[in-house]
Amino acid sequence: MPVFEYAPAPESRAIANLKDAYKPFVNGEFVDGSGEPLKTINPATEEVLAEVGTASKSDVDIAVKAARKAFTGVWSKMPGTERAKYLFRIARLIQERSRELAVLESLDNGKPIKESRDSDVPTAAAHFFYHAGWADKLDYAGYGPSPRPLGVAGQIIPWNFPLLMLAWKIAPALATGNTVVLKPAETTPLTALVFAEICQQAELPPGVVNILPGAGDIGASIVEHGDIDKIAFTGSTEVGKAIQRQVAGTPKKLTLELGGKAANIVFEDAPLDQAVEGIVNGIFFNQGHVCCAGSRLLVQESIAEEVLEKLRYRVSTLRIGDPLDKNTDIGAINSAEQLAKIRGLVEAGDAEGAQRWTSPCPVPDRGFFFAPTVFANVHQSMRIAREEIFGPVLSVLTFRTPDEAVAKANNTPYGLSAGIWTEKGSRILWMANQLRAGVVWANTFNRFDPTAPFGGYQESGFGREGGRTGLEAYLNV
Amino acid sequence: MSDRISVAKTYKLYVGGKFPRSESGRVYPVTDAKGKFLANAAHASRKDVRDAVVAARKAFPGWAAATAYNRGQVLYRVAEVLEGRRDQFVAEVSASEGQAAKKAESLVDAAIDRWVWYAGWTDKIATVLGAANPVAGPYFSFTVPEPTGVVGVLAPQQSSLLGLVEVLAPVLATGSTAVVVSSAERPLPAITLSEVLATSDVPGGVANILTGHAAELGPWLASHGDVNALDPTGAAPADRPGLAREAANTVKRVLTVPEAEPDWTTAPDLTRLRRYLEAKTVWHPLGV
C-alpha cells in the first residue's frame, strides 16, 4: 500500500483565549482563593499554561455557605420551568463557545483536538440540554409525586474528561434543584473555570454553582464538610473507597463512579475489521484514560493470531503527537505522575512474562507521551490483567468457549463496562445478560449519551449518571 | 398425669436449604416478652456467616436467571404456606413481641400481604425501572435492572415477622440472594419462616437465616468480600458507621436506614427494591 504523509494540521491555540491567571468561582464571582496557587501545564510540551488560584479549607466553607443560601433562598424554590431555562441557556452557551472549550481542553489535558471537538464538548452540551428538560418533569420520573432535591452537592471530578465530567455532575444536580460545590482535578482546572464564565453569561443566580480548584485535600474538605448533603465522586477506586469510609455514618448521600478493567470479547464469527476498530477505540481513545476502557481483550483462541496481526498493523498506523493537530490520534499522557504509573505497570507486565509489542510510531521527545502498547500471552493472574493501567496499554487473553469468556470477563472486582463482538444476535444477548457490568457495548464500544444510564457494579462504584435512573442520585428518594 | 407433655421444637439455623446447628455449638435462651423460657436458639458464629455467604453465592446465578414469572410464583407460594401456618405465627409473634392476640393477628396478616405484594413485583420491575434509551445516534440502547448479588441483612430487632418480611422479600424479588441475621431476642418467627421458605419452592441457599447477634455477626457480613450489599437495619445505631466503613472496603451498597425502627405497617414503596438493583445499559449499532 502507498504511504501518504500527513501535512501538519494544527488548530490555532489562540481560539482558547488562554489567560495568564484563573481564579476560583464562588457565589457568582471569581475570587482570590486562599490556597497556594498552582500552575497548570500543557502535558504535550510541559510548558506552563496558566496560574490557577486554589481554594483552602476556609474557602470551602464560604462556597458551601453560598451554595446553601442559593439553595434555600432561590434555586430550590424556583419553579422547574424556570430552572430549565437556565440549563437550556448553559447548553446553548457551551455550543456557542465549543471551539474555544475544545482547544482549551486539549491544551490543558493533552487529549487530541478531534476528540475534545467531536466528543467531549458536544456531549457536555447534550447533557445540559437533556437534563434541562427534566427540571420541570420530575413528577414524571417515576420516583413518586414531588420528589425533592437533596440540598448542597459536593462534586469531585477527574482529569480524563474535565468538561464532560463537570457536565455529568452539574447538569442533573441543577435540574433536580440542588446547588453545587465542584472541585475539578488539580491538573485540568481550566475548562471548569471557563464554564464558570458561562454560568455568569447565563445569569445563573450566584451560589448555585461554585468551582474550587485544588488538590486532594480540598476534595477531602468537601467530603467531610458538615453542611453538604450529597457527595458525587468520579475517580479511582482507591479514593472512592476512602470517601465511602469517610461518609459512613453521616446522612450524606453518595454516588461513586470508579475504575474499571473492562473485557472486550471477540468471537471467531465477529466482523474482524470492525472489531479491530472497536478494540482500538476501546483502549486508545483518550490515551486509554477512560475508566470504561476495554483494557482486557479476550479473543477466541481460533482467531487470536489473526486478530493480533490485524491489531498490530492498525495500531502502528495511529499517529501520536501534538494534541492540537487535527490528524493526531493519540495525544499526551495527562501528567508525569500518570506516565510513571503506566511505565511501572508495563514493566510489571514484562517481568511477569507477557509478550510486549509497542507501536513503532515516532514519539515526541518533549512532553508526556507513551506509545500504544499491546501485551499478548497475558494470564489472569498478571498485574496488567488485574489492575487498571489508565493508559494506552492493552492486555490480550484468549478463551475457547462462551462460558469461559464469561468467567474470565467477570473475574475482576470491577464491573463498569464490557464489549462483545459477534455476528450472532442470540449470543450477544446471552453474553450481555451474563456479564456483570453496568454498560455492555455489542459490536461497538465507548458510546455515551445523556439518555443512557452509565455506571458500575461492585468496585466500579454505585449510582448511575444519565437517563431517568441518574436523577435518583440527586433526589430524596 | 393427664396433661400431655408437648413435643418441644429444637430451633436451628437455615443455611443452604438445610437446618444445621451452629458450627460453634453455641445456643442462647429465648424468652417471651414476660421472661418465660421459650427455647434455646442456635447462636450463629463467624463460620456460620461464611457458610451462609457461600450458599448464597452458589444459589445466586440460578435465582437471578430464573424467569420473573417463576420467581413471582415461588414468592407467592411462600405467602400461601405462610397463610397455612398463620396460627403458629400468631402464637410466636404474640409470645415474642408481647402483643395481644388481635394485634399479633393483624401483624401476621400484614406480613403475608406484604409477601404477596413483593411477589407481584418480580415481573414488573424491569418494565417500571428499565428503559429504552433514545440515544442521539444509530444505536439500539436499552437499560435493564439486574440483581446486585448477595445481600447481607441485619433484620429489625423489634418486629420479628413483619419487619423481617419487609427486609427479606425485596431482596428475593429482585433476584438477589440473602444472608439474614434475625432479631436476637425475638428469633422464633424467623426460624419458623425459614421452615416456610424450605417448603415453598425457594431454592436452597437463596435465603439463609441465622439466629444470633447483629453486633457480633454484622461486622463479618460487612467486611466479607463476597457480599455485595448490606442492610444494617438491625444493627444498633452506634454500630452502623463502623459497619458502613467496613463495607466501603469492597464498595458495598449500604442501605440508608432510619435511626429508629420504622413502623412496618405503613405501605411499602419501591425504595428497597431499587436499592438491590443495578442498571445495565446495553448498546448495539443499528444498520442493515
Short mmCIF file of C-alpha atoms in Angstrom, two decimals, chain A residues 11 18 40 53 68 79 94 100 108 159 183 212 218 257 260 281 312 368 412 438 456:
data_model
loop_
_atom_site.label_atom_id
_atom_site.label_comp_id
_atom_site.label_asym_id
_atom_site.label_seq_id
_atom_site.Cartn_x
_atom_site.Cartn_y
_atom_site.Cartn_z
CA GLU A 11 -5.76 24.03 15.36
CA LEU A 18 -5.92 31.42 27.35
CA THR A 40 -1.34 24.07 35.18
CA GLY A 53 -5.80 30.18 42.27
CA ARG A 68 -26.69 26.75 50.92
CA PRO A 79 -40.36 26.56 39.51
CA ILE A 94 -21.42 25.69 25.62
CA GLU A 100 -12.78 27.65 22.47
CA ASP A 108 -4.78 21.53 29.43
CA TRP A 159 -8.80 14.85 34.86
CA LYS A 183 -13.70 20.59 42.57
CA LEU A 212 -12.98 25.39 43.68
CA ILE A 218 -9.75 20.30 49.06
CA GLU A 257 -18.05 6.26 39.54
CA GLY A 260 -12.68 -0.50 35.63
CA ASN A 281 -11.25 2.78 20.08
CA ARG A 312 -0.72 -4.54 15.42
CA PHE A 368 4.44 13.11 28.41
CA THR A 412 -12.50 -8.94 38.48
CA GLY A 438 -23.04 -1.55 34.07
CA GLY A 456 -20.74 0.34 37.55
#
